[in-house]
Coordinates of C-alpha atoms in Angstrom, one line a residue:
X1 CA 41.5 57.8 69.7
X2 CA 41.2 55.2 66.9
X3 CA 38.0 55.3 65.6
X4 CA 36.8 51.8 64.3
X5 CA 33.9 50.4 62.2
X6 CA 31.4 49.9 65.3
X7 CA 32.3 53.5 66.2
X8 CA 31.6 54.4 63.2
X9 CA 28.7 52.3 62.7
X10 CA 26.9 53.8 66.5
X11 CA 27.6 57.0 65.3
X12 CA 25.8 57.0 62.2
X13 CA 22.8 55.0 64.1
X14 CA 22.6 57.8 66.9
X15 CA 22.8 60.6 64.0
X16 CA 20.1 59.0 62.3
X17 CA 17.9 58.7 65.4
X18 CA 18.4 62.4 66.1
X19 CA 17.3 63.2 62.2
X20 CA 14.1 61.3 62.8
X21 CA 13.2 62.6 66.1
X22 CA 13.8 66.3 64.8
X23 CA 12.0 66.0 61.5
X24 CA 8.9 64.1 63.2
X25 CA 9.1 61.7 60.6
X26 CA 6.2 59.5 59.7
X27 CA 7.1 56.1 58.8
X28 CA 3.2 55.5 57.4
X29 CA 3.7 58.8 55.0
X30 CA 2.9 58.0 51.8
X31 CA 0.9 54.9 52.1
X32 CA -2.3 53.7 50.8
X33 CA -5.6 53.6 53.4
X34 CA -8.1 51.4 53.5
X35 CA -11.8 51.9 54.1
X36 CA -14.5 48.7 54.4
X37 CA -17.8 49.8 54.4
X38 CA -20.7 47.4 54.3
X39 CA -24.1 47.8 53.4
X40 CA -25.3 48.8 56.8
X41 CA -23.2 51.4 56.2
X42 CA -20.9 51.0 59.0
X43 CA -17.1 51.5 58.0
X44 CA -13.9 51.1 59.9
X45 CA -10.8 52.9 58.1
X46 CA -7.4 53.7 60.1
X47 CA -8.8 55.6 62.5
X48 CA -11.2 53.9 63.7
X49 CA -10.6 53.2 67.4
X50 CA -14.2 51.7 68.9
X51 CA -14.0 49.1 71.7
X52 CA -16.6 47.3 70.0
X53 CA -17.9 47.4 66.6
X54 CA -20.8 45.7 65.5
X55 CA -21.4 41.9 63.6
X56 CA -22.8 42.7 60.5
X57 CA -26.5 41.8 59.6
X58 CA -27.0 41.0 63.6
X59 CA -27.6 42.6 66.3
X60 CA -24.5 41.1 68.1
X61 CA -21.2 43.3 68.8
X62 CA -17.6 42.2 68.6
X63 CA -15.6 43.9 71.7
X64 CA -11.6 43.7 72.5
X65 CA -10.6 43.8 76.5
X66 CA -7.0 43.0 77.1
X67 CA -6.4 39.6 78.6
X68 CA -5.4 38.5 81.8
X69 CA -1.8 38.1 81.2
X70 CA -1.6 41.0 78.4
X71 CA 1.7 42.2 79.8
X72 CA 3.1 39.7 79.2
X73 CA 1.4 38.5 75.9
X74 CA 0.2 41.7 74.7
X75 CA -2.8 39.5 74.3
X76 CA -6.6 40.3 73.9
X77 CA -9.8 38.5 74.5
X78 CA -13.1 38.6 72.0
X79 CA -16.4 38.7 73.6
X80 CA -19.6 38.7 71.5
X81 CA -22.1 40.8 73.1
X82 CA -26.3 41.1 72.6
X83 CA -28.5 44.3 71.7
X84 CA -28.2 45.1 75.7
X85 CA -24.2 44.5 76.1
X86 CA -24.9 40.9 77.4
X87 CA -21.6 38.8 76.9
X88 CA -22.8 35.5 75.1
X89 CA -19.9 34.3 74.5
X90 CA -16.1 34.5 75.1
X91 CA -13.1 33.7 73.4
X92 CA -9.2 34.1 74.8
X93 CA -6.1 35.3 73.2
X94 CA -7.7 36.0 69.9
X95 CA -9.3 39.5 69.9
X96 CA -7.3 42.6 68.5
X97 CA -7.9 46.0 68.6
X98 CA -9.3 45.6 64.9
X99 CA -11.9 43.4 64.5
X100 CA -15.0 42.9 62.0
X101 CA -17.9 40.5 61.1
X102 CA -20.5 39.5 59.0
X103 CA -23.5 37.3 59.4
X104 CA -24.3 34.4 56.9
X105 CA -27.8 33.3 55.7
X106 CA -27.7 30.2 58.3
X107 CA -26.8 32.7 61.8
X108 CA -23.7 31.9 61.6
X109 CA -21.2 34.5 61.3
X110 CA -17.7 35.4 59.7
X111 CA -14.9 36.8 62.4
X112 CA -11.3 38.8 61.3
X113 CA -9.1 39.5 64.0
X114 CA -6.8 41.7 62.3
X115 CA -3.0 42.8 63.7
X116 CA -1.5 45.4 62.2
X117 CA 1.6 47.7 63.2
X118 CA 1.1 50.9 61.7
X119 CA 2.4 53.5 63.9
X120 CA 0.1 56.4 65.1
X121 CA -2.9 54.3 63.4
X122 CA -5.2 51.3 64.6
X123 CA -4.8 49.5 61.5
X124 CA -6.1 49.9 57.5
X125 CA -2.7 51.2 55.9
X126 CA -1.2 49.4 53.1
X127 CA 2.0 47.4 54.0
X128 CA 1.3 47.3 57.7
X129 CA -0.9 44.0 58.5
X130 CA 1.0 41.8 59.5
X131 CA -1.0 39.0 60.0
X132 CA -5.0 37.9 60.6
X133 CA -7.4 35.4 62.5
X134 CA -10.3 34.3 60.5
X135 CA -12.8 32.3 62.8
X136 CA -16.5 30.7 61.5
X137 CA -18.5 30.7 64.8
X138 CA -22.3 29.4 65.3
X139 CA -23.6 32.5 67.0
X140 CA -26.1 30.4 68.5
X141 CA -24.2 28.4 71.1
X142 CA -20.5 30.0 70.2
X143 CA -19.3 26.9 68.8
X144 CA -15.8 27.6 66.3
X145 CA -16.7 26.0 63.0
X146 CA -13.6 26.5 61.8
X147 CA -10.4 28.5 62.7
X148 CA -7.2 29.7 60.5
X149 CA -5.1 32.5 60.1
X150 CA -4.6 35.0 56.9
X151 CA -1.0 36.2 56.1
X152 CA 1.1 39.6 55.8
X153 CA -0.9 42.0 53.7
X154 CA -3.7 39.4 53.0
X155 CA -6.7 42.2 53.4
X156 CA -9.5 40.4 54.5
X157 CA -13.1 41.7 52.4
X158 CA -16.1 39.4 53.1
X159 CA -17.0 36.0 53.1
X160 CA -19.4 33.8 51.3
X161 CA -20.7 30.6 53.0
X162 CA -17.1 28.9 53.0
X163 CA -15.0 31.0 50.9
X164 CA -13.2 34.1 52.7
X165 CA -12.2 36.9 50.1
X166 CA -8.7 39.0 50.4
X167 CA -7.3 41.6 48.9
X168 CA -3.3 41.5 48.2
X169 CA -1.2 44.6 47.2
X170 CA 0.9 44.0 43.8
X171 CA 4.4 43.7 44.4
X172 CA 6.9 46.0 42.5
X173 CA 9.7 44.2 39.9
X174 CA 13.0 43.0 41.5
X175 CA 15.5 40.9 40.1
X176 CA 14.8 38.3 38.3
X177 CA 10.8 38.4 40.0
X178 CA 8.3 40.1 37.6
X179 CA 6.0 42.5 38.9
X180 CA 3.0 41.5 40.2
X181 CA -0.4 43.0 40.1
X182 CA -2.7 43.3 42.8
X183 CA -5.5 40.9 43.0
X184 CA -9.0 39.4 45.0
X185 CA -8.6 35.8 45.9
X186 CA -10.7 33.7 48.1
X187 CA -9.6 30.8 50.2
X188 CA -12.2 28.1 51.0
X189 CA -12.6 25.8 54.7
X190 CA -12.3 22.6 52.3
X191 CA -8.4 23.6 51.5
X192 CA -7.7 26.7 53.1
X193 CA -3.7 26.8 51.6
X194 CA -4.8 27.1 48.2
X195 CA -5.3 30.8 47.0
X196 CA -8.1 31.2 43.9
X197 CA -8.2 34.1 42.2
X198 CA -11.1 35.8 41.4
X199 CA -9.9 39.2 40.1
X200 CA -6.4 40.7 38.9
X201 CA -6.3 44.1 38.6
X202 CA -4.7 46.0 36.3
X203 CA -2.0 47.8 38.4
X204 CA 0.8 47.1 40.9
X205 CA 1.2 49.6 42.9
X206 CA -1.6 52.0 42.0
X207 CA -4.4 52.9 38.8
X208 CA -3.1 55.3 36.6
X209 CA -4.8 58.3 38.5
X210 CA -4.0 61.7 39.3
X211 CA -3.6 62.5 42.8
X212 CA -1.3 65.4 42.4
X213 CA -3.7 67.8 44.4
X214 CA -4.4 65.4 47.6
X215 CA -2.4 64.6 50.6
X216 CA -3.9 61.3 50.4
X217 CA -5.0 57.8 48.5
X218 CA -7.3 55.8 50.0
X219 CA -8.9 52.3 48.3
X220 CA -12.7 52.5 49.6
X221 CA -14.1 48.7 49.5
X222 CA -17.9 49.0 49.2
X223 CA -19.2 45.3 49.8
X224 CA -22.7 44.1 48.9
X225 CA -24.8 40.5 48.4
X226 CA -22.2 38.8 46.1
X227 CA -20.9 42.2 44.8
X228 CA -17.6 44.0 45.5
X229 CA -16.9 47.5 44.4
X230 CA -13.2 48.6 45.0
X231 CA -12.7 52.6 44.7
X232 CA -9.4 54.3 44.5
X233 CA -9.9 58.3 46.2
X234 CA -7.6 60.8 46.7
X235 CA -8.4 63.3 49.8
X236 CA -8.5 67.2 48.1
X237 CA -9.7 70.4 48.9
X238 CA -13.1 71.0 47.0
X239 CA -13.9 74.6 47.8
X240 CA -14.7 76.7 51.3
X241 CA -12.1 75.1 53.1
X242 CA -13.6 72.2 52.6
X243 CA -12.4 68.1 51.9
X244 CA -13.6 65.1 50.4
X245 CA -12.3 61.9 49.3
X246 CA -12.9 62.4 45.5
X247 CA -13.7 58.9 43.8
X248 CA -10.4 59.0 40.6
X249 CA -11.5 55.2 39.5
X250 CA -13.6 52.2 40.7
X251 CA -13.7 48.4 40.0
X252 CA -17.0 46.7 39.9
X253 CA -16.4 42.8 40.4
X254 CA -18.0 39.5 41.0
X255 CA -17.7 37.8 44.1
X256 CA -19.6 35.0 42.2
X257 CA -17.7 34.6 39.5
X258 CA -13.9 33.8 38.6
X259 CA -12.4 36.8 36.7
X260 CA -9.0 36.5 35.6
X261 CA -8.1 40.0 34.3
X262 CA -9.9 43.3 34.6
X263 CA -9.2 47.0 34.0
X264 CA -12.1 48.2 35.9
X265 CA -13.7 51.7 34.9
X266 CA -14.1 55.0 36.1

């Protein structure tokens, strides 16, 4: 039998797919967590998988229930709940399985809806979100202030009365594109296309740190009134069969302020 290019071609496919399947691969291996913890000192990190999580500075919760055509769709609904689990309000087709807010000064309060694909993971690993829903609601009668979405790898941080802060990986150099180093921008309700950058760091991929003895890296975003602290970990063993994520070097930046370089300490 003559074998051609598309035989040749399926063959290498099906080989390949037996490889993986074999080898468990892990297609997330490698790859940078997140972790945002806010001063409450709730967190939400990769394996975080709570139906509801709570709004920041309130005593509301944000909860995800699939929506009435989600087999279709793949669709979800966000509710807004009270102390006692009361749904106040309602919103349909734009709740994920990762959501957060915050509460601003005048009760109204900050919403990311986040989708990411990382396999075996609800969410919080670097290269894997592929897209966000920002929403400014009143939380007094559920009225949408204002509604937009966030891009691929656009993490979103906190928010400031209008300005939403992001993180973005730095991008490696191709041909004939410089590198790029990772940065904090905000974007701002009065022009929400325009990007303003508050902080480059002084990396592209990662600090110069050594992680040789963890089987992890994981950036830990600590946010606080009009403060940001950005901390690069590496999971290790630190005695008695024990592990921690062990701090390697931290960035102290102003959410007030508009930094143009920084090479952080720690």
């Amino acid at each position: 039998m003559k074998v051609t290019t598309v035989h040749y071609i399926v063959f290498l496919c099906c080989a390949a797919a037996v490889i993986l399947s074999l080898t468990g691969c892990n297609l997330t291996a490698g790859a940078t967590e997140y972790e945002i913890i806010y001063p409450s000192g709730y967190s939400r990190d990769c394996f975080t998988y709570d139906e509801k999580s709570p709004i920041e500075g309130s005593s509301c919760w944000l909860q995800w229930e699939e929506a009435d055509d989600h087999r279709k769709t793949y669709d979800y609904d966000m509710k807004i709940l009270d102390e006692n689990d009361s749904v106040l309000h309602i919103y349909p087709d734009v709740g994920r399985k990762a959501m957060r807010g915050s509460v601003q000064a005048d009760h109204t309060a900050w919403i990311c809806a986040e989708h990411w694909t990382a396999p075996h993971h609800n969410g919080y690993v670097e290269g894997w979100l592929k897209e966000s829903d920002l929403l400014w609601i009143d939380l007094s009668d559920g009225e949408i202030l204002f509604q937009d979405k966030a891009g691929e790898n656009e993490f979103y941080i906190t928010s400031i009365g209008t300005r939403c802060y992001f993180y973005l990986p730095g991008k490696e150099e191709s041909i004939r594109i410089p590198a790029e180093n990772a940065v904090i921008y905000y974007r701002d309700t009065s022009d929400w296309t325009q990007k303003h950058t508050v902080y480059t760091f002084d990396y592209v991929a990662e600090p110069d740190i050594d992680t040789s003895n963890g089987v992890s890296t994981r950036i830990r975003f600590y946010i606080s009134e009009n403060q940001l602290k950005v901390a690069w970990t590496s999971y290790e063993p630190v005695g008695n069969k024990n592990w921690e994520y062990l701090e390697k070097k931290a960035y102290e930046i102003s959410l007030i302020e508009n930094f143009k370089t920084g090479s952080g300490n720690g």
